[in-house]
């Protein structure tokens, strides 16, 4: 691709040829450039659209270019959507400008979205006007599903609207309701505006609960009226369709003045809240010794929370005011009017539409000012277009040549200006800092192969959170434990999906496994099966014999090579793969057959991991995906097909064996395959597993479990050999716990704290997955005050966090003892995933699902090798600890070491 761009010979024809000189013909070049750009954009969009066809969007009416369905929607949206659903079915898609709109019209699809995929749909799309009026969307209604939202919601539902609190504010409600009844009684026999009466009563009740403890009488009524006006204006503005929402590039023009008006209302409302708060604080100061006297209203309660030192409940002044804002729904006239409309006819004395019919009065309808009405004059009045007429002969015929050029130029200018504006707008959003990239490719050409080190280097310049642009992908890298905590704990739900590379999609049954699935019901089910059914204590206990036999075989194999240099990594790899495969289907295939299948699976998995993480142009520029320029997708499909056939054949063997041994199933011992095949026969939707899901599960265990464990073991052996004192202490512990007249069993694991510390220290200094498995942000959010755009690929640089000298003493030194010392952070260790200085298995809901097996396996293998043998390097050999970056951080050169036996009883080998 690069040579083609730099070879500009094709460009030379643009030279001015009329006088034979080599000067560039500027006029022609500009037109050609514009035309090419236009053609490129049109083709790009076509291809993207074709690609999207594969995605299969929900059906819906076709829209116009640019505006989509904006001009065809009807004012009563709810009825319009219901009408469409009769044609297109219960789930429909429309396009409002740049916004994809999805409408769910039946309870079953609503259930799928609101219950099964709740986490994915739990944020809101904040209109620009609302953003201005809600402290940047910091209230409960508009906030993302983050820690702040959780805290505010908890305060509202448990503290303010909890049973006790509501009970104690009953007198405030009662007095207002009684007053309303009295007011109505004063008007009996005469027509009254019921909506107005209900509204005043509601307003007074809510204000009394909010700050009735301090502000009373006329002052409260004045504040109430003012607030009511402000709230009504703000509700009207936030619901008014805004061109800036549909076409974000127009935002800076604020064509309808909605944003300006919103800021004005917000300013007035904020001042009003400030004044009420000031009155409260003043009152508190003056009556400091009699605080209880006036009873606790909500505001007083919230103000106390601003002073608490407990971060879990402390609220900032902004959050307090955002919470007060949320009571505005109680003031909305809309609510009252709807309730009246829904009342039986006798309430309104049989008169329909008594001036307050919300849905049929277009002047009051929310959608009366829909952009269709704003855009249509512009689009229908085409007089501005008439100058394109051919004026040379006075006729009114359109001059096609001129029109095409003008159209192309206008489109081009429009696109360029649009992009500029968007870029400037993005400036307001304040993305995390990072190195400047080139147009189109971003930072693709400046990244270095050892990504973890490159990111760590950048973080020294730009700080703990950085942004890069790789083609079309926004890449966010978190390099410190505190930002990692903000993302993986505080905003876990928003970062709990993964960005699936195209090759992975091909190799994981369309991303249907645990690792790559979205955070949906399928993922939850498979994860539960893996962690509870397959890796639960009982199941792991009953598969111990399968692990034990493999480890004993490895010890025997090593014994066969004593005194000679052996490739430790290779041995570890064979041991781990055999253990994992034995647990997967050791009860099904045995002997040579299992070894043959093992080798085949090993090769395929190696190939698949390499393909999955190879930089792929199709990932960086999705419109090029259909060309598969590097042939990665093709290779991925091939490898996947082969592995799928292996899985099918093992499953077939299992089913055949089942048939042959009908009624005698227990004989074989329960391997994973047996357990999951049982689940395919279930009729309970919650636990039933399809064949595809079964194979996706097998795939995950092999992919996630083998390379990570092998690599960690090779690093651990390297560090132990490099630090003889560590080897001595570990062996001493083994001799004390196991003794030299016995062999290591898994039951010893809990009594080997030093060896456990060796494993932890290995995972700290050489985290197997140095950047975790990248996450993807579901919606735009703020981290450390920076905007993380929706759909960003997020890397957590665990390698850098584990070497941070603020968290670790002498971080580059291998010292297992630090896990016992009180001065190092890891005295807290034990809570994997909660200590953000130590994240070898990640954290949050996507934390590694294989921790119980990984822990057992790592300590058990290491203990067996150190208990049975002494290890040293060959004479003159130097230990090379250079890393080789990949999704799994391996040793660049294999560890070659010589084992010598430690146990005198040959039966132990
Ligand atoms: C030394 C051993 C291992 C290490 C260091 C390790 C590390 C990790 C890491 C860092 C992640 C990503 C977590 C995140 O995004 O926050 C992960 C995910 C995962 N690991 Fe492991 N892992 C190991 C062993 C295993 C084993 C033995 C299994 C299976 C039996 C396994 C199964 C998984 C699965 C299924 C996921 C995806 C979880 C999800 O996305 O919900 N891992 N692992």
mmCIF file of N, CA and C in Angstrom, residues 589-631:
data_model
loop_
_atom_site.group_PDB
_atom_site.id
_atom_site.type_symbol
_atom_site.label_atom_id
_atom_site.label_comp_id
_atom_site.label_asym_id
_atom_site.label_seq_id
_atom_site.Cartn_x
_atom_site.Cartn_y
_atom_site.Cartn_z
ATOM 1 N N UNK A 589 -10.629 -40.095 25.003
ATOM 2 C CA UNK A 589 -9.597 -40.701 24.149
ATOM 3 C C UNK A 589 -8.324 -40.921 24.956
ATOM 4 N N UNK A 590 -7.713 -42.023 24.698
ATOM 5 C CA UNK A 590 -6.557 -42.432 25.502
ATOM 6 C C UNK A 590 -5.380 -42.766 24.606
ATOM 7 N N UNK A 591 -4.241 -43.022 25.238
ATOM 8 C CA UNK A 591 -3.055 -43.559 24.556
ATOM 9 C C UNK A 591 -2.576 -42.729 23.380
ATOM 10 N N UNK A 592 -2.141 -43.447 22.330
ATOM 11 C CA UNK A 592 -1.540 -42.791 21.166
ATOM 12 C C UNK A 592 -2.501 -41.825 20.493
ATOM 13 N N UNK A 593 -3.779 -42.222 20.509
ATOM 14 C CA UNK A 593 -4.793 -41.400 19.871
ATOM 15 C C UNK A 593 -4.820 -40.012 20.512
ATOM 16 N N UNK A 594 -4.730 -40.006 21.865
ATOM 17 C CA UNK A 594 -4.772 -38.737 22.577
ATOM 18 C C UNK A 594 -3.518 -37.901 22.275
ATOM 19 N N UNK A 595 -2.390 -38.575 22.170
ATOM 20 C CA UNK A 595 -1.147 -37.854 21.870
ATOM 21 C C UNK A 595 -1.238 -37.239 20.474
ATOM 22 N N UNK A 596 -1.764 -38.023 19.512
ATOM 23 C CA UNK A 596 -1.896 -37.504 18.149
ATOM 24 C C UNK A 596 -2.818 -36.283 18.119
ATOM 25 N N UNK A 597 -3.983 -36.424 18.771
ATOM 26 C CA UNK A 597 -4.931 -35.292 18.806
ATOM 27 C C UNK A 597 -4.284 -34.101 19.502
ATOM 28 N N UNK A 598 -3.544 -34.373 20.587
ATOM 29 C CA UNK A 598 -2.884 -33.294 21.352
ATOM 30 C C UNK A 598 -1.950 -32.495 20.471
ATOM 31 N N UNK A 599 -1.125 -33.207 19.695
ATOM 32 C CA UNK A 599 -0.150 -32.512 18.836
ATOM 33 C C UNK A 599 -0.884 -31.674 17.793
ATOM 34 N N UNK A 600 -1.948 -32.266 17.233
ATOM 35 C CA UNK A 600 -2.701 -31.551 16.196
ATOM 36 C C UNK A 600 -3.316 -30.277 16.781
ATOM 37 N N UNK A 601 -3.952 -30.423 17.944
ATOM 38 C CA UNK A 601 -4.599 -29.262 18.578
ATOM 39 C C UNK A 601 -3.559 -28.200 18.914
ATOM 40 N N UNK A 602 -2.423 -28.646 19.462
ATOM 41 C CA UNK A 602 -1.343 -27.718 19.823
ATOM 42 C C UNK A 602 -0.939 -26.853 18.632
ATOM 43 N N UNK A 603 -0.706 -27.526 17.497
ATOM 44 C CA UNK A 603 -0.249 -26.792 16.308
ATOM 45 C C UNK A 603 -1.309 -25.800 15.850
ATOM 46 N N UNK A 604 -2.571 -26.259 15.854
ATOM 47 C CA UNK A 604 -3.635 -25.384 15.380
ATOM 48 C C UNK A 604 -3.810 -24.178 16.301
ATOM 49 N N UNK A 605 -3.743 -24.426 17.615
ATOM 50 C CA UNK A 605 -3.933 -23.320 18.565
ATOM 51 C C UNK A 605 -2.800 -22.309 18.418
ATOM 52 N N UNK A 606 -1.561 -22.811 18.271
ATOM 53 C CA UNK A 606 -0.420 -21.897 18.067
ATOM 54 C C UNK A 606 -0.680 -21.002 16.872
ATOM 55 N N UNK A 607 -1.117 -21.641 15.784
ATOM 56 C CA UNK A 607 -1.350 -20.893 14.548
ATOM 57 C C UNK A 607 -2.473 -19.873 14.762
ATOM 58 N N UNK A 608 -3.518 -20.311 15.469
ATOM 59 C CA UNK A 608 -4.669 -19.422 15.659
ATOM 60 C C UNK A 608 -4.303 -18.218 16.523
ATOM 61 N N UNK A 609 -3.511 -18.446 17.574
ATOM 62 C CA UNK A 609 -3.133 -17.320 18.439
ATOM 63 C C UNK A 609 -2.302 -16.326 17.634
ATOM 64 N N UNK A 610 -1.411 -16.857 16.801
ATOM 65 C CA UNK A 610 -0.577 -15.953 15.997
ATOM 66 C C UNK A 610 -1.447 -15.122 15.051
ATOM 67 N N UNK A 611 -2.402 -15.785 14.408
ATOM 68 C CA UNK A 611 -3.277 -15.075 13.467
ATOM 69 C C UNK A 611 -4.158 -14.055 14.183
ATOM 70 N N UNK A 612 -4.629 -14.439 15.375
ATOM 71 C CA UNK A 612 -5.572 -13.577 16.095
ATOM 72 C C UNK A 612 -4.966 -12.222 16.424
ATOM 73 N N UNK A 613 -3.691 -12.209 16.729
ATOM 74 C CA UNK A 613 -3.113 -10.954 17.194
ATOM 75 C C UNK A 613 -2.116 -10.337 16.219
ATOM 76 N N UNK A 614 -2.064 -10.891 15.011
ATOM 77 C CA UNK A 614 -1.221 -10.293 13.978
ATOM 78 C C UNK A 614 -1.885 -8.981 13.538
ATOM 79 N N UNK A 615 -1.126 -7.856 13.469
ATOM 80 C CA UNK A 615 -1.767 -6.608 13.044
ATOM 81 C C UNK A 615 -2.416 -6.787 11.680
ATOM 82 N N UNK A 616 -3.696 -6.444 11.585
ATOM 83 C CA UNK A 616 -4.478 -6.731 10.392
ATOM 84 C C UNK A 616 -5.080 -5.423 9.842
ATOM 85 N N UNK A 617 -4.709 -5.094 8.596
ATOM 86 C CA UNK A 617 -5.206 -3.860 7.980
ATOM 87 C C UNK A 617 -6.738 -3.801 8.067
ATOM 88 N N UNK A 618 -7.391 -4.969 7.943
ATOM 89 C CA UNK A 618 -8.857 -5.004 7.977
ATOM 90 C C UNK A 618 -9.415 -4.514 9.303
ATOM 91 N N UNK A 619 -8.662 -4.707 10.404
ATOM 92 C CA UNK A 619 -9.133 -4.204 11.705
ATOM 93 C C UNK A 619 -8.997 -2.697 11.788
ATOM 94 N N UNK A 620 -7.895 -2.182 11.236
ATOM 95 C CA UNK A 620 -7.645 -0.743 11.350
ATOM 96 C C UNK A 620 -8.502 0.055 10.363
ATOM 97 N N UNK A 621 -8.804 -0.544 9.218
ATOM 98 C CA UNK A 621 -9.636 0.128 8.211
ATOM 99 C C UNK A 621 -10.759 -0.824 7.788
ATOM 100 N N UNK A 622 -11.849 -0.855 8.567
ATOM 101 C CA UNK A 622 -12.889 -1.868 8.309
ATOM 102 C C UNK A 622 -13.416 -1.862 6.878
ATOM 103 N N UNK A 623 -13.344 -0.720 6.168
ATOM 104 C CA UNK A 623 -13.895 -0.760 4.811
ATOM 105 C C UNK A 623 -13.032 -1.621 3.883
ATOM 106 N N UNK A 624 -11.819 -1.923 4.327
ATOM 107 C CA UNK A 624 -10.958 -2.766 3.492
ATOM 108 C C UNK A 624 -11.082 -4.250 3.852
ATOM 109 N N UNK A 625 -11.925 -4.533 4.852
ATOM 110 C CA UNK A 625 -11.984 -5.910 5.366
ATOM 111 C C UNK A 625 -12.340 -6.908 4.268
ATOM 112 N N UNK A 626 -13.220 -6.487 3.328
ATOM 113 C CA UNK A 626 -13.648 -7.465 2.335
ATOM 114 C C UNK A 626 -12.510 -7.907 1.426
ATOM 115 N N UNK A 627 -11.432 -7.111 1.350
ATOM 116 C CA UNK A 627 -10.301 -7.501 0.490
ATOM 117 C C UNK A 627 -9.335 -8.466 1.186
ATOM 118 N N UNK A 628 -9.380 -8.501 2.511
ATOM 119 C CA UNK A 628 -8.513 -9.383 3.297
ATOM 120 C C UNK A 628 -7.082 -9.319 2.739
ATOM 121 N N UNK A 629 -6.539 -8.086 2.718
ATOM 122 C CA UNK A 629 -5.283 -7.846 1.999
ATOM 123 C C UNK A 629 -4.139 -8.759 2.407
ATOM 124 N N UNK A 630 -4.065 -9.089 3.714
ATOM 125 C CA UNK A 630 -2.940 -9.932 4.147
ATOM 126 C C UNK A 630 -3.302 -11.417 4.163
ATOM 127 N N UNK A 631 -4.514 -11.714 3.770
ATOM 128 C CA UNK A 631 -4.947 -13.126 3.732
ATOM 129 C C UNK A 631 -5.131 -13.716 5.117
#
